[in-house]
Structure formats: C-alpha cells, structure tokens
XYZ file of C-alpha atoms in Angstrom:
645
model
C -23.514 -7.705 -17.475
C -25.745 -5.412 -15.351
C -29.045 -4.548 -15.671
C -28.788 -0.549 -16.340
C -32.580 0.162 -15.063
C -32.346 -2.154 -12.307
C -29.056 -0.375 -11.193
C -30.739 3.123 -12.310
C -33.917 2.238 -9.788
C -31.366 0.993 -7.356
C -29.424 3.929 -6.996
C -32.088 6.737 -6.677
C -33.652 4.226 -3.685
C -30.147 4.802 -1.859
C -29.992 8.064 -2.661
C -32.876 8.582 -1.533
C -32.706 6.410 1.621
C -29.119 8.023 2.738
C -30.559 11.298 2.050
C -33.913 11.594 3.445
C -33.699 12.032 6.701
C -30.059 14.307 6.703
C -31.524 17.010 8.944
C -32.588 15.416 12.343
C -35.918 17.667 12.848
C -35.371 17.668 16.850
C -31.546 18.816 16.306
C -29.972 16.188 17.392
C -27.277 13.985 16.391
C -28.459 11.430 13.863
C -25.996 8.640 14.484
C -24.877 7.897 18.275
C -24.028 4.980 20.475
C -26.777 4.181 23.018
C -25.313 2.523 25.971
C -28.434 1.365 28.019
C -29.280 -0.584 25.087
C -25.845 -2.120 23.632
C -26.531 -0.731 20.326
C -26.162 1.816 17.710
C -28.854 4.484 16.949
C -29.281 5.642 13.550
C -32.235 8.469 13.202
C -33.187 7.044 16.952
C -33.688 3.228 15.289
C -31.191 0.171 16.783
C -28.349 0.153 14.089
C -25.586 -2.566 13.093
C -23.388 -2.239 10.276
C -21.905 -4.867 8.274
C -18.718 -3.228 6.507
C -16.116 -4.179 4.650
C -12.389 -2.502 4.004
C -11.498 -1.117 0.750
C -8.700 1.121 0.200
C -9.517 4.007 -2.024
C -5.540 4.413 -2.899
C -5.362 0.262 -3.566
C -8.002 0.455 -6.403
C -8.407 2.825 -9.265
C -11.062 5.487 -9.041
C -12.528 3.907 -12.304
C -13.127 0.460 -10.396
C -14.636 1.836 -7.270
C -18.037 1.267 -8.538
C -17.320 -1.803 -9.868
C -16.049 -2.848 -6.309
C -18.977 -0.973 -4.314
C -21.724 -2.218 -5.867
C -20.085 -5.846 -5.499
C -19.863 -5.532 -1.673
C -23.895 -3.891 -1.495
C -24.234 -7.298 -3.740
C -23.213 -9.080 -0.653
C -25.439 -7.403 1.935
C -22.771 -5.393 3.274
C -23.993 -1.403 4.481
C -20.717 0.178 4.578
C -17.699 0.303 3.673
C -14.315 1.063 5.764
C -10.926 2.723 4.552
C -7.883 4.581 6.237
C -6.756 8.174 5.264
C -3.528 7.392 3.509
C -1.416 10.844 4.157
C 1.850 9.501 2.861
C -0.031 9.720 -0.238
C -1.719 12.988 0.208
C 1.591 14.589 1.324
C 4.159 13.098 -0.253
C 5.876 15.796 -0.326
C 6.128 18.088 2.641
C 3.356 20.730 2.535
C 1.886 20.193 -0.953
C -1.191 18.498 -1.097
C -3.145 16.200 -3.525
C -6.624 14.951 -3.372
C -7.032 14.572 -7.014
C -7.826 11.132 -9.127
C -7.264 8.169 -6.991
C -6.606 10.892 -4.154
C -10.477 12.010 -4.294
C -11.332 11.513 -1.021
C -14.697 12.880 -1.210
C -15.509 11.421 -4.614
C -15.092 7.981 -2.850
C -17.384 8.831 -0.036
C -20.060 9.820 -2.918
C -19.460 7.119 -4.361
C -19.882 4.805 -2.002
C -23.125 6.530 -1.040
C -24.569 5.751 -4.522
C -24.591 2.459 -3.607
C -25.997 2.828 -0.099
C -22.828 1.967 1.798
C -21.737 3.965 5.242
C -18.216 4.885 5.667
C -15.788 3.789 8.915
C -13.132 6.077 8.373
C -9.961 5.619 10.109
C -8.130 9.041 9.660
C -4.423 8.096 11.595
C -2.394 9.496 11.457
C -0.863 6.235 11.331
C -2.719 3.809 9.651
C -0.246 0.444 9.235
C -2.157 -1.245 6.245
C 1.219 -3.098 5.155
C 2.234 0.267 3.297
C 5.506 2.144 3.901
C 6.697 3.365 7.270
C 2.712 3.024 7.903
C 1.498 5.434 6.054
C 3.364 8.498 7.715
C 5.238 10.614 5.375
C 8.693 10.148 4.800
C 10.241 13.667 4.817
C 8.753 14.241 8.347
C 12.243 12.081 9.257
C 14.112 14.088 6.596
C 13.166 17.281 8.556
C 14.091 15.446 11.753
C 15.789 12.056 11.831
C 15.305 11.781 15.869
C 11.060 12.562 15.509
C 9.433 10.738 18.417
C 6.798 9.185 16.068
C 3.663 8.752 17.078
C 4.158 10.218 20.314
C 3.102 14.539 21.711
C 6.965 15.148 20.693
C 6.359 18.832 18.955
C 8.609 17.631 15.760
C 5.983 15.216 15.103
C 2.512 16.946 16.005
C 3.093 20.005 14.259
C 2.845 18.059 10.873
C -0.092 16.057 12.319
C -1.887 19.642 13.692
C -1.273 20.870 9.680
C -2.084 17.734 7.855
C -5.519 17.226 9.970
C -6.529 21.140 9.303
C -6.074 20.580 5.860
C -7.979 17.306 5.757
C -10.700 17.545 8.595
C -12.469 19.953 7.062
C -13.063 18.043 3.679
C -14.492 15.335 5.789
C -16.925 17.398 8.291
C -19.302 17.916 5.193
C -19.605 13.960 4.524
C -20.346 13.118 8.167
C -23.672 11.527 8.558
C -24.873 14.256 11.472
C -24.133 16.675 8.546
C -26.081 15.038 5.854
C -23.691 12.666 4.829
C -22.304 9.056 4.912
C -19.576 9.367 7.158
C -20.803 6.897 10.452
C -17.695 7.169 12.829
C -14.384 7.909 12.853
C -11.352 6.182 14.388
C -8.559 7.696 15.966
C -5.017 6.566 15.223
C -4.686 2.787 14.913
C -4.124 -0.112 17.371
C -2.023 2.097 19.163
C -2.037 -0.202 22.086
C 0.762 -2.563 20.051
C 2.759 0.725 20.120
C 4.858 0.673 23.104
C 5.446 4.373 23.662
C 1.793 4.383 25.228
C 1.919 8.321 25.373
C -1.886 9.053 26.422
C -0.944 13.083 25.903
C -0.606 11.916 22.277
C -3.572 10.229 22.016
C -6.080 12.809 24.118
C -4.301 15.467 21.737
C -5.455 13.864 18.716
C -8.881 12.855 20.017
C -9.270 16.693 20.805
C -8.235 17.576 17.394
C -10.271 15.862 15.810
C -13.407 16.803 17.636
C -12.395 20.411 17.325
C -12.697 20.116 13.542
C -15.141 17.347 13.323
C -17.988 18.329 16.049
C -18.519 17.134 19.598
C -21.250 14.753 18.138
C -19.106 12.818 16.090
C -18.585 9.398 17.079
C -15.172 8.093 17.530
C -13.153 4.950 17.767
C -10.236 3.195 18.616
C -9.414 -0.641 17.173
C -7.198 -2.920 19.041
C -6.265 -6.068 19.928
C -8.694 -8.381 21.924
C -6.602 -8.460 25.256
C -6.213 -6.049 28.121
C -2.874 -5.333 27.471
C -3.510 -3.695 23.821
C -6.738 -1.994 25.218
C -4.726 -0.498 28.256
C -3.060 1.826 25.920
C -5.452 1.915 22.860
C -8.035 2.920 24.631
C -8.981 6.528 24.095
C -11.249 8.420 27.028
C -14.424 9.961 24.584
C -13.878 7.466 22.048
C -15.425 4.306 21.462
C -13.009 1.196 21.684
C -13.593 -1.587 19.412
C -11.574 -4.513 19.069
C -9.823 -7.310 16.151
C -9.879 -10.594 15.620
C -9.604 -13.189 13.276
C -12.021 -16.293 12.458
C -11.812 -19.662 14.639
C -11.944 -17.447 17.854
C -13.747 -18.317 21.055
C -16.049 -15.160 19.662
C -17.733 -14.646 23.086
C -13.948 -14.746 24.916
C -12.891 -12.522 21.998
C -15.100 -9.826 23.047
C -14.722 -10.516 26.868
C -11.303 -7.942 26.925
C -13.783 -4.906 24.938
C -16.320 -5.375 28.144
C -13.479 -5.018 30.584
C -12.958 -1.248 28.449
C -16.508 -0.815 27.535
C -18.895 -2.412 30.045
C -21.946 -0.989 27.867
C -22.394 -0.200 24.512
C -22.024 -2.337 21.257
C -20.151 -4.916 20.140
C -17.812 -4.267 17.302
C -14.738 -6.434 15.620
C -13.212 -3.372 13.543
C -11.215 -5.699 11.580
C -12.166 -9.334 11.118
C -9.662 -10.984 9.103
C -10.533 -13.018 5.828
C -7.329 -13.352 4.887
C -4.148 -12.445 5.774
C -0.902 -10.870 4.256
C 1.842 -11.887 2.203
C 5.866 -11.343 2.187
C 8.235 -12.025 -0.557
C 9.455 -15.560 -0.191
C 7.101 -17.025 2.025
C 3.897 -18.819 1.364
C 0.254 -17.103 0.106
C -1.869 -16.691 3.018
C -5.065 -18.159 2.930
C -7.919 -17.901 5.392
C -10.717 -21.169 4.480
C -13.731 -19.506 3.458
C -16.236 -21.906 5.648
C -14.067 -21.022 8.692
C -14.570 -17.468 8.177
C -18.253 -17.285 7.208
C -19.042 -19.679 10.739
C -17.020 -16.975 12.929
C -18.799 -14.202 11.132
C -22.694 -15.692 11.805
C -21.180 -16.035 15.319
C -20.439 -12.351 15.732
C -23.220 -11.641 14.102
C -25.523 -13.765 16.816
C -24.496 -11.754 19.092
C -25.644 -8.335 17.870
C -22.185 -6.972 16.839
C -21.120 -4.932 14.390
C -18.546 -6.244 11.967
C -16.103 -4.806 9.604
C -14.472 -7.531 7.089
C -10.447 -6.951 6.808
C -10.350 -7.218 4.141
C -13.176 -7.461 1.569
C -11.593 -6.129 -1.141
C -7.782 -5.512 -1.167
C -6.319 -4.208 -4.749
C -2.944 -3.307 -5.418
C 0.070 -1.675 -3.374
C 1.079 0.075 -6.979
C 4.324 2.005 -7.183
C 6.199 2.249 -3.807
C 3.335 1.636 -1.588
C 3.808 -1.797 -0.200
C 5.727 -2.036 2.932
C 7.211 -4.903 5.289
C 7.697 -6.207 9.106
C 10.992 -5.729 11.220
C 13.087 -8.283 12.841
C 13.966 -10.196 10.908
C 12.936 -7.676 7.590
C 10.245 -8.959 5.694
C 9.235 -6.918 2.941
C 5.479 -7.621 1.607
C 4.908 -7.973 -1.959
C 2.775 -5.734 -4.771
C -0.013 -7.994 -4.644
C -2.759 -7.376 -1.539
C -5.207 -9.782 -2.481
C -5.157 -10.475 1.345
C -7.020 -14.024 0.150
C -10.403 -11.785 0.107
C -14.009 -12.671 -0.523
C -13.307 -9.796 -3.948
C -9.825 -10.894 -5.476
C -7.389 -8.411 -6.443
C -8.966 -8.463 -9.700
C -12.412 -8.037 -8.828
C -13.574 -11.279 -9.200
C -15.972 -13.154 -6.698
C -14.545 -16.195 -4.794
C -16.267 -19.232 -3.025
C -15.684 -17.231 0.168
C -17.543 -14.273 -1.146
C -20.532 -16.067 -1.817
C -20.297 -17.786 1.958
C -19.781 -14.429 3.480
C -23.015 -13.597 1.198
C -25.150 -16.478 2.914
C -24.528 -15.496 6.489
C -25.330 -11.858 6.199
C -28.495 -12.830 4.454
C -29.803 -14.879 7.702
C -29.675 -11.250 9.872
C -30.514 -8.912 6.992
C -32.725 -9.027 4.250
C -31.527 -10.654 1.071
C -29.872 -8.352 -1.861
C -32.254 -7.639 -4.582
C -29.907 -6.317 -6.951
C -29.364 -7.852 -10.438
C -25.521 -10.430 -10.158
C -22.604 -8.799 -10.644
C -19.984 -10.702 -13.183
C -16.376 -10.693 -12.693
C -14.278 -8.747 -15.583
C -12.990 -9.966 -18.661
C -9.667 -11.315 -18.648
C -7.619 -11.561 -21.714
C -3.815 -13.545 -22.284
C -2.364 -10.665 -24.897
C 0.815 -12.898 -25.136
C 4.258 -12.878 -25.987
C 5.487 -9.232 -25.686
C 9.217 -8.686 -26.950
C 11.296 -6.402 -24.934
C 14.347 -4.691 -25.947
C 16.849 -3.362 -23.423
C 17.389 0.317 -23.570
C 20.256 1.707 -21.129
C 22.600 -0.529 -18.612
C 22.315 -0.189 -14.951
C 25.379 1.761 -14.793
C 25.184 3.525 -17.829
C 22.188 5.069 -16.281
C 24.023 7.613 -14.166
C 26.691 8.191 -16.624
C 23.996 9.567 -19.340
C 23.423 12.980 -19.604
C 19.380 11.875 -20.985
C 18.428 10.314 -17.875
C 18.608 13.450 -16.096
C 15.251 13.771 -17.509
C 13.780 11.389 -14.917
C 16.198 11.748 -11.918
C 17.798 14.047 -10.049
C 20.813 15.822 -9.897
C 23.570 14.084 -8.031
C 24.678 14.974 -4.791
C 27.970 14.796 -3.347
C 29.038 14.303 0.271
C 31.480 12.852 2.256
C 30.060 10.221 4.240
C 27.278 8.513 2.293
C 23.403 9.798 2.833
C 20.620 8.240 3.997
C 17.027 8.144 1.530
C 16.035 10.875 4.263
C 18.303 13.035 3.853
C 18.551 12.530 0.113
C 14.777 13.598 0.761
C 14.020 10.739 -1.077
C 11.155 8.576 -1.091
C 11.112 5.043 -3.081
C 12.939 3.433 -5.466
C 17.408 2.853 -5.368
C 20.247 5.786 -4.933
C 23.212 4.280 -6.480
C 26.305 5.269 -4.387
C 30.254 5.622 -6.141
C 33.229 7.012 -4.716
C 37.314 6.002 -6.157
C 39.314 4.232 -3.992
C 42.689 6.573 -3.016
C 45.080 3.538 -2.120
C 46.087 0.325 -2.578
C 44.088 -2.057 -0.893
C 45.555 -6.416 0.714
C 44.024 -8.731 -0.868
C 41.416 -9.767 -0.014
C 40.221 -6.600 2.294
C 36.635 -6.679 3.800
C 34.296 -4.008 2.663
C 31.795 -3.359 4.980
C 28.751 -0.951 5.954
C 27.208 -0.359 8.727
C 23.779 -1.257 7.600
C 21.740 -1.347 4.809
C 18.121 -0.501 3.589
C 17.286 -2.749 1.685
C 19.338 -4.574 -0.179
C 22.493 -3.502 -1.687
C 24.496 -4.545 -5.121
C 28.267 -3.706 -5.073
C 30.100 -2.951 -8.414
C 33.726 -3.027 -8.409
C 35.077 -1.304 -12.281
C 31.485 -1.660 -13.408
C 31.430 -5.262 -12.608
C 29.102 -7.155 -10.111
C 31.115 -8.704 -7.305
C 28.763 -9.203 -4.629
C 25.032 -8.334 -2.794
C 24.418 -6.937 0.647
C 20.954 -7.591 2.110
C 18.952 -6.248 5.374
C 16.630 -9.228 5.236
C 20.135 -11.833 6.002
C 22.235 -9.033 7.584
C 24.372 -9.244 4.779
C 26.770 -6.545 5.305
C 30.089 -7.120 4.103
C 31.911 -9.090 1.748
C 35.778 -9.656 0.610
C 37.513 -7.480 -2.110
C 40.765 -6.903 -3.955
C 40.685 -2.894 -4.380
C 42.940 -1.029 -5.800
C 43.750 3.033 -6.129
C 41.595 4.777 -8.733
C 39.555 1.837 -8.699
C 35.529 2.890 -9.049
C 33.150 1.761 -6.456
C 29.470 2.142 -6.889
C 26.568 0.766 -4.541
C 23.299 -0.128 -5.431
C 20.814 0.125 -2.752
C 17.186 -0.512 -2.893
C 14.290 0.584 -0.289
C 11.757 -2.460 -0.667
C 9.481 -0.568 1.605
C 10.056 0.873 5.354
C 8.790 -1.160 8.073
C 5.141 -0.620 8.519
C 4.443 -2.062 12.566
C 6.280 -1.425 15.502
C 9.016 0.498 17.002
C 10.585 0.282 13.620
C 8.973 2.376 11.511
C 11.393 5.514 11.780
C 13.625 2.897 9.690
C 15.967 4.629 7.206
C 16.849 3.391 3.870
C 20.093 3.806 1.728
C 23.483 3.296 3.483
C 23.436 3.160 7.103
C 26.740 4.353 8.850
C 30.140 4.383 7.496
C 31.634 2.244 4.617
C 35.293 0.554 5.281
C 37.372 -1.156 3.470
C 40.048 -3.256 5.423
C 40.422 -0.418 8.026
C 39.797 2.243 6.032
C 36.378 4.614 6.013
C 35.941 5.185 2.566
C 34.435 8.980 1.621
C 34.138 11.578 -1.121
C 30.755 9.713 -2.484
C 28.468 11.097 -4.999
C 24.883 9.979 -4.829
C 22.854 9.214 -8.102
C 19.031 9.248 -7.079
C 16.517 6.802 -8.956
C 13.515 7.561 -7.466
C 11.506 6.890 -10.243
C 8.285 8.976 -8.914
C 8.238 11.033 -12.373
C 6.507 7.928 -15.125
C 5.831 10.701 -17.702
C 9.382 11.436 -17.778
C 10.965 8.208 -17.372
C 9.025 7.794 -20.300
C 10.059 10.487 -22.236
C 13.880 9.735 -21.280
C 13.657 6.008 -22.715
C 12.410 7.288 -25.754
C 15.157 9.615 -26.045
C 18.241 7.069 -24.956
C 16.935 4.391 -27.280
C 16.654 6.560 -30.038
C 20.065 7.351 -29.676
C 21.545 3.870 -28.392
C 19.817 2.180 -31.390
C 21.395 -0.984 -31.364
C 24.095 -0.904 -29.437
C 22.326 -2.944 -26.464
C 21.476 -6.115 -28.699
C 22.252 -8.877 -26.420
C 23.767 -10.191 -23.385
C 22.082 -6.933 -21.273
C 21.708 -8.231 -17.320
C 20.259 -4.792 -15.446
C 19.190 -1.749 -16.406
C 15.841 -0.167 -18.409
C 14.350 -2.062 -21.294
C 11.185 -1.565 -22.967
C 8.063 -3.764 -24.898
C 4.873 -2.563 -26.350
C 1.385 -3.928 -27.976
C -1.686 -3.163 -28.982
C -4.967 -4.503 -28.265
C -6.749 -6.633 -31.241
C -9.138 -4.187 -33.320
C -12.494 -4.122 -32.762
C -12.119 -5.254 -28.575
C -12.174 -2.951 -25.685
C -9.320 -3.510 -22.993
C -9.307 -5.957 -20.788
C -7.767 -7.057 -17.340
C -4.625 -8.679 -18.014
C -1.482 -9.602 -15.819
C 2.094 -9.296 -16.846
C 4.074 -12.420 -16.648
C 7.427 -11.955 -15.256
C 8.888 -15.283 -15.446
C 12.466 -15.715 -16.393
C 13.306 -12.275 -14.862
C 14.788 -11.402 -11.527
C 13.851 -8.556 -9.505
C 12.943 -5.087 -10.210
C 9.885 -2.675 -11.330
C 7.484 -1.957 -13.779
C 5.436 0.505 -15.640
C 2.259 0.813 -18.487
C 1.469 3.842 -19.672
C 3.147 5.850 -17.659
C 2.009 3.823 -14.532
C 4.598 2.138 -11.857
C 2.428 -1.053 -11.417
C 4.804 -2.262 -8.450
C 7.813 -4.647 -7.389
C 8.570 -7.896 -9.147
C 10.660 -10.585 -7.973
C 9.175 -14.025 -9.587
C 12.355 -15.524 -8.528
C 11.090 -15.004 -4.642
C 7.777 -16.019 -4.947
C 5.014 -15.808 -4.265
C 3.732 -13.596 -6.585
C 5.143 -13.873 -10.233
C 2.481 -11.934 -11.741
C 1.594 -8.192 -11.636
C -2.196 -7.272 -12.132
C -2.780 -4.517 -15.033
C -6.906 -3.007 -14.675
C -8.048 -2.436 -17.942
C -8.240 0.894 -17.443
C -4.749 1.297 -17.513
C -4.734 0.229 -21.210
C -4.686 2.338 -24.043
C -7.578 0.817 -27.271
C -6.769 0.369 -30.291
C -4.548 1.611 -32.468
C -3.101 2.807 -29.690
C 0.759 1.745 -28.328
C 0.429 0.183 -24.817
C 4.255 0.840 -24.058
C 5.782 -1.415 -20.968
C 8.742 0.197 -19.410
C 11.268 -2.423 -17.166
C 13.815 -2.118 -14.848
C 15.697 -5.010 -14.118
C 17.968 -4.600 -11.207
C 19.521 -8.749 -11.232
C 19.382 -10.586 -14.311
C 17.389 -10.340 -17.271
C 16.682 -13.193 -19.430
C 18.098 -11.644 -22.207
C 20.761 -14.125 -23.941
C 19.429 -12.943 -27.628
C 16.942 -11.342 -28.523
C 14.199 -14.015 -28.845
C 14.809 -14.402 -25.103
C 13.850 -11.194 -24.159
C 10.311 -11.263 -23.668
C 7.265 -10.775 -21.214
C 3.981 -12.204 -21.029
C 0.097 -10.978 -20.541
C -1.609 -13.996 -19.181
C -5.286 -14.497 -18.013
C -4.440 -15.695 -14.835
C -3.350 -14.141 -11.639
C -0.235 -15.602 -10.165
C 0.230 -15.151 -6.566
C 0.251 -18.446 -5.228
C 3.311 -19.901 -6.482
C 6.373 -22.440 -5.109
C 8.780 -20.058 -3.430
C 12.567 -20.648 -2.069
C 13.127 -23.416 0.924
C-alpha cells in the first residue's frame, strides 16, 4: 500500500511546483518553443517532457489516480490523451462532460501528481475506436459528408463542437495557470489522402481563435516526407511517430526536412501495438523498447510513450481496420509498460531505468498492483430468445420502437449508434429451390433466420454475402446484423453499418421490412426489462437456449472489499456483456485472442449487495442444462490466447 504522508507531502510539492510560477511577471508566454536553441522553454528554462498516453474515456475516473501516480512513479512529467467527441456528442447537439466525461477533472488530476498534459483535441483522433472518434449521426444528417475535409456539412459540426469544448480547455492551459503544455491539431492527417490544407489552416485558426495566439500547437505524423507533406500544419509545430528498433537519428531525419530548428519530438512511440479479433496478441519486447527510448532520449527529444497505459474500449468503443475488415477487440492493453489492469510489467520497470539516467530518480513511496480475486463459478440462467426479443411487448423498455420501410435502412439512418438492428420482412411468393439470397453488403456480420430458424451467417470480414434458400410465400425472414465497430483509419471511416443495398432472393428485391433496433445504449433499462421478462417467463427457458439475454449474479464474501476480477467467457460464442448496469464490451472467446473481459473493482457492488451480470449471446450458448450454463470470475487476465488458423 501507499504511504498516505509521503503521498500527502508529495502532492502539495506539485501543487505547489505547477502552480507557482502561473503568472509570467514579464507577460509573456510561459511555455514556448525556442528555435535557436532546439528546445522547449518552460518559465524561460530548456524543457523536455517525458509523457505517456492515457485515455481518460479507457479508464474509470476512480482509477485515474491510481494510474497517474503510477506513471509520476516512473519519472514520466506528463501525460497525453485525445478529446474523444464521439463520446461527448453522442448524440447530435447534446453534450456530456460528466463522470468519465470530466475533462477538466482529469487535467486536475493529473496536475496533483505533477504531470503536463499533450492534448490532442481532433477532431479526429483514430485511437482504434469507432469511425475514429467522429460522431456517428454527423453521416445520419448527411450520408455523402466529405469527412475530414473544409466540406461545410462537416465543419459546421466541428465549428460547434470546438466552441463548446475550447473554452473548457483555455482555463487549463499552462500560459493561463494551468497544465495544459501544447495542443495538437487533428491527427496524422498526412495518412489521409484528401490532403485538403483549407481544412487543416481552418482548424489551426479555430483553435487559436479560442485558445490564444500563444498556445503552442502540433501536428503528429509519420516519419517520412510523404506523411509530413500533408500533415504538416503552417503555425503549428510538427512532430513525428515511430516505433522502437528504428535507425532513431534517420527516424527524425524526415521532421528536419519540415522543421529545420526546433525540438525533437516522437509524439507517439509505440510500446506495444494493437490487437484484432482472431489474430495474434501484439507484443513489443520490453528491452527493445527501453534501448530505442535512451536513444531518443540522447538526443535531447521529447518523447511521448503510445501507449503507457491503455484500459478498456468498454461498451461500443472499440473499432477496426478496412480492407480486408478487421475489427479490434475490447481489450487495449496495447502490451503496455501499465497492463489493462493496472499492474506493472517487466517493461515498466525498464522504461523506469532509462528515464532515471536523464532525470532525477522518483522519490515517491512503490506503488503495488491491485488485488485480484477468482469469485468463481457464476450460474446463468437464460431470460428471453433472440427472436423472442422483438416479439415482446417488455423489451420495449430498452429499445426502440420499430421502424418500417421499404428498402432496408442503414445504422445511419436508423440514427443508430452500436449494437445489432434485426431486420424481417414475409416473403409474397413462392420461391425454386434452392434460390440465392443475397445483399449488397453488410456491416458487420449478419445471421439469417428463415421461420425462426438459423440457416446461415453473412460476414463483412469474408465478404460473405449470400447464401442458398428454399423460401416460400408467407414465409418470415429476419436478419441479424451486428456493427463490430466502424473502421477507424483511412478513407473508410464514413463506413455504414446494417444492410448495405438491396436484398434479393433468386431475382427478386425483397421489401416491406420492419427494423427492430438493439442498440443497447440504455444499461439501466435493459436492466429493468430483464427483470421484468424473467419474472414473467419463469421457467419456461430451462434448457437448450442458443441466443438471446440471460442473466447471473453474486456477491462478494463478507467482510472483503471488491476486487479486480475478469469474467471468463469460455464455452460461449460471441456477444456482449454488462455488471451493474455497465456494458463492459464485446466477447468472442471462440476468436481469440482475448477470452476474458476485465471488471475494475469499482464496478462492483460490496456486500450484501447483488452484483447482477446481464448476457447477450448472439451464436451459441453453452447451455445444454442448466449446470452448463455458467460464467467464470478468474484472477487472471486472458488476452493472449490460441486463436483460429
């Protein structure tokens, strides 16, 4: 545990040290980039930071001290994070800053600690979350928006969004009195190929006219001439990327072709890397990265660690890579010196040593890593099938309305965000047998029910689009379709989900559909609603359940506090799930690599009270009987498992 005076003493010094000097006593700026000298100045003294990312919206609020004080641990002075907006304004024109959305906590938070902020404010942000952070609905509102590009569909959200956030960051800048270093314009927008420099001089003006003409800005880009010929940004600072084993001195050789004087700065240096369903862990080896890292550091740079501490895509967030479709997975433990869970690896402790021989040493009491406790066996009981769920009057409670239309709708213009939209028409006519049924596309991945029956899948990922089938008039039709997370790089992330294009069967288009959203964005009252159908199913779902909502709960053992745990979902398929009224992400054990889904103790209820574990299984559930319908809470973290060939 932590020393609580040591910490006490330790605070009030940063406080103190962040804080004394706020008002520069000749008015000028207190944080600005000297370029006769290749450095930094901070208060008119050479400056380097040492940073590390760590996404406010990937870690709950109640851990960000934990996670802060970890990284100061290290000898790291700042810390860096994008402005997620998607999550900010998720729905068009109402805002949230509140809980994990507390911006401006964070940044007081961090200062606590004595940690700068590198804020990248976007728009656009990447970060392996959906359609890169960008808000959905901005595609609902216009399906043909010129992303990232001057097009006036586009901006006008930008030129709303950045008045409503700008001005809660002007106060935390570091010229202002607070922690706020510099500030980076959009995001390696040189591996964007509309290269629209009206776009980027627009935002760069933006930004200064809410920020202040002596705020500092960046770009970040790759380390070659052809990213920088677009990334760069006239009045702001361009910074580069790279990973460890680079030539360090060549890596830097494409920034001096941009920025002939000035400092050095790798704006994300890779520890790790990131994951995809079905496809290996990444790992980065910790002795590789800590030798690049003294490197950069030899030669006066400034460094920011991508990342140091990843945490959690929860809910919806994660998102995936185009061509083919590669969907990334819950977990973003990005193989970082902090784990997902908070805990301290070999790497952490390497990074540790090499920042020590340019700074002095931490003098701050060790930080542990958490608690982690195996609850165990956790039954779980279905509730409602798959189908039954748009057929019962309860579930309404959670999901919207239906819609009906004639051709089938898109996620956009459902207006809908995450989760699946089941689609059902009736077949008019008699159909050969077999007939293909096809669709023009699909995002993501696509279950087709024939009568209520399973009779075949339909995947993005394979460009699995059709398949054979016997139809018949009256026959019911339903579609399944899941949006594992829009594209977050490249051209394609104006990707739409749902049904793309028309649906035919043999030569027929098929239409008169009605749409059953399941976005699942309301937890309090998909909570509500499975207490209300299984109250009234009772019984009636006792065995041989494959999809659909089921539910589990424990308590923890008298007389202990919650702990970290991680929810086992071995012998299940794919799907979601939720604690406590919290989507904790995707699950697809069957997939690989991750099998496991991280649960912060915070998100557990003490005892006596219920810790209640909503499912929904969207495959196959291992539920022969009822003694094989079960989860686990295990101590360890699975994310590195065997996946397909």
């Amino acid at each position: 545990m932590f020393h609580s005076v040591s910490i006490k003493c330790f605070i009030l010094s940063c406080v103190c040290a962040l804080s004394s000097s706020n008002t520069d006593q000749r008015g000028k700026a207190r944080f600005v980039i000297d370029y006769e000298r290749n450095d930094f100045l901070l208060d008119s003294k050479p400056f380097r930071y040492v940073s590390g990312s760590m996404h406010y919206f990937r870690v709950p609020r109640e851990l960000w001290k934990d996670r802060f004080y970890k990284m100061r641990y290290a000898g790291l002075n700042a810390v860096q994070t994008y402005i997620y907006w998607k999550g900010h304004e998720s729905q068009d024109g109402i805002y949230d800053f509140d809980g994990n959305l507390d911006i401006e906590a964070y940044f007081a938070e961090a200062s606590k600690v004595g940690l700068y902020v590198i804020l990248r404010l976007g728009p656009y942000i990447d970060a392996e979350v959906d359609m890169g952070g960008l808000p959905f609905w901005i595609l609902s509102n216009n399906p043909e928006a010129k992303l990232r590009t001057a097009d006036p569909s586009f901006m006008k959200f930008v030129d709303r969004w950045f008045a409503v956030l700008l001005p809660k960051v002007k106060k935390h800048l570091v010229n202002n009195g607070g922690n706020i270093l510099m500030v980076q314009v959009e995001n390696e927008y040189g591996s964007y190929p509309a290269c629209d420099y009206e776009y980027t001089s627009t935002l760069r003006d933006l930004v200064l006219r809410h920020l202040g003409a002596d705020t500092v800005l960046f770009t970040t880009d790759g380390n070659a001439d052809g990213y920088l010929k677009c990334g760069k940004i006239p009045g702001a600072y361009a910074t580069v990327d790279f990973g460890a084993g680079s030539d360090v001195k060549s890596a830097f050789r494409a920034l001096r072709h941009f920025e002939p004087k000035g400092p050095l700065v790798n704006s994300e240096y890779y520890t790790g890397w990131l994951d995809f369903w079905g496809e290996r862990h990444s790992k980065a080896d910790g002795k590789l990265v800590a030798d690049s890292l003294y490197q950069i550091l030899a030669l006066n740079a400034s460094v920011n660690l991508y990342v140091f501490h990843g945490g959690t895509s929860f809910g919806f967030m994660s998102g995936g890579l185009d061509n083919p479709y590669r969907p990334c997975p819950t977990s973003y433990d990005y193989d970082a010196p902090i784990s997902e869970a908070g805990d301290l690896s070999t790497k952490y402790y390497l990074i540790k040593d090499v920042i020590e021989k340019y700074f002095i040493a931490s003098k701050l009491p060790a930080p542990t890593n958490t608690t982690k406790k195996a609850y165990g066996k956790v039954q779980i009981s279905p509730v409602i099938k798959l189908m039954d769920i748009i057929r019962s009057s309860k579930s309404l409670v959670f999901r919207p309305q239906e819609v009906l239309s004639k051709k089938p709708l898109t996620f956009e213009q459902l207006r809908q965000d995450g989760g699946y939209v089941v689609y059902c028409t009736k077949l008019k006519t008699n159909f050969k047998d077999p007939s293909v049924l096809k669709v023009g596309g699909v995002g993501d991945r696509g279950y087709i029910y024939h009568n209520q029956v399973l009779t075949g899948r339909l995947d993005n990922s394979q460009k699995l689009y059709q398949i054979g089938l016997h139809g018949k008039k009256g026959d019911d039709l339903c579609i399944l379709v899941e949006n594992q997370g829009r594209v977050s790089y490249g051209m394609s992330i104006n990707q739409k989900k749902g049904i793309l294009g028309n649906v035919t069967l043999g030569n027929s288009i098929l239409e008169d559909w009605i749409m059953y959203p399941l976005p699942f964005n309301n937890t309090m009252k998909l909570f509500e609603a499975v207490k209300l159908i299984k109250k009234d199913s009772k019984d009636r779902y006792g065995r041989n359940v494959n999809t659909g909502l089921f539910i589990g709960s424990f308590t923890v053992p008298q007389g202990e506090d919650p702990a970290d745990t991680f929810l086992d979902m071995t012998g299940w398929n794919k799907g979601i799930a939720f604690i406590n009224e919290r989507n904790l992400g995707r699950y697809w054990p069957v997939q690989g690599p991750q099998i496991t889904l991280f649960i912060p103790s915070v998100f557990l209820n003490p005892f006596p009270g219920l810790n209640r574990i909503v499912l929904f299984e969207q495959e196959q559930a291992p539920c022969r009987s009822r003694s094989d319908c079960f989860i686990r809470l295990v101590d360890e973290h699975l994310i590195d498992t065997s996946v397909p060939e």
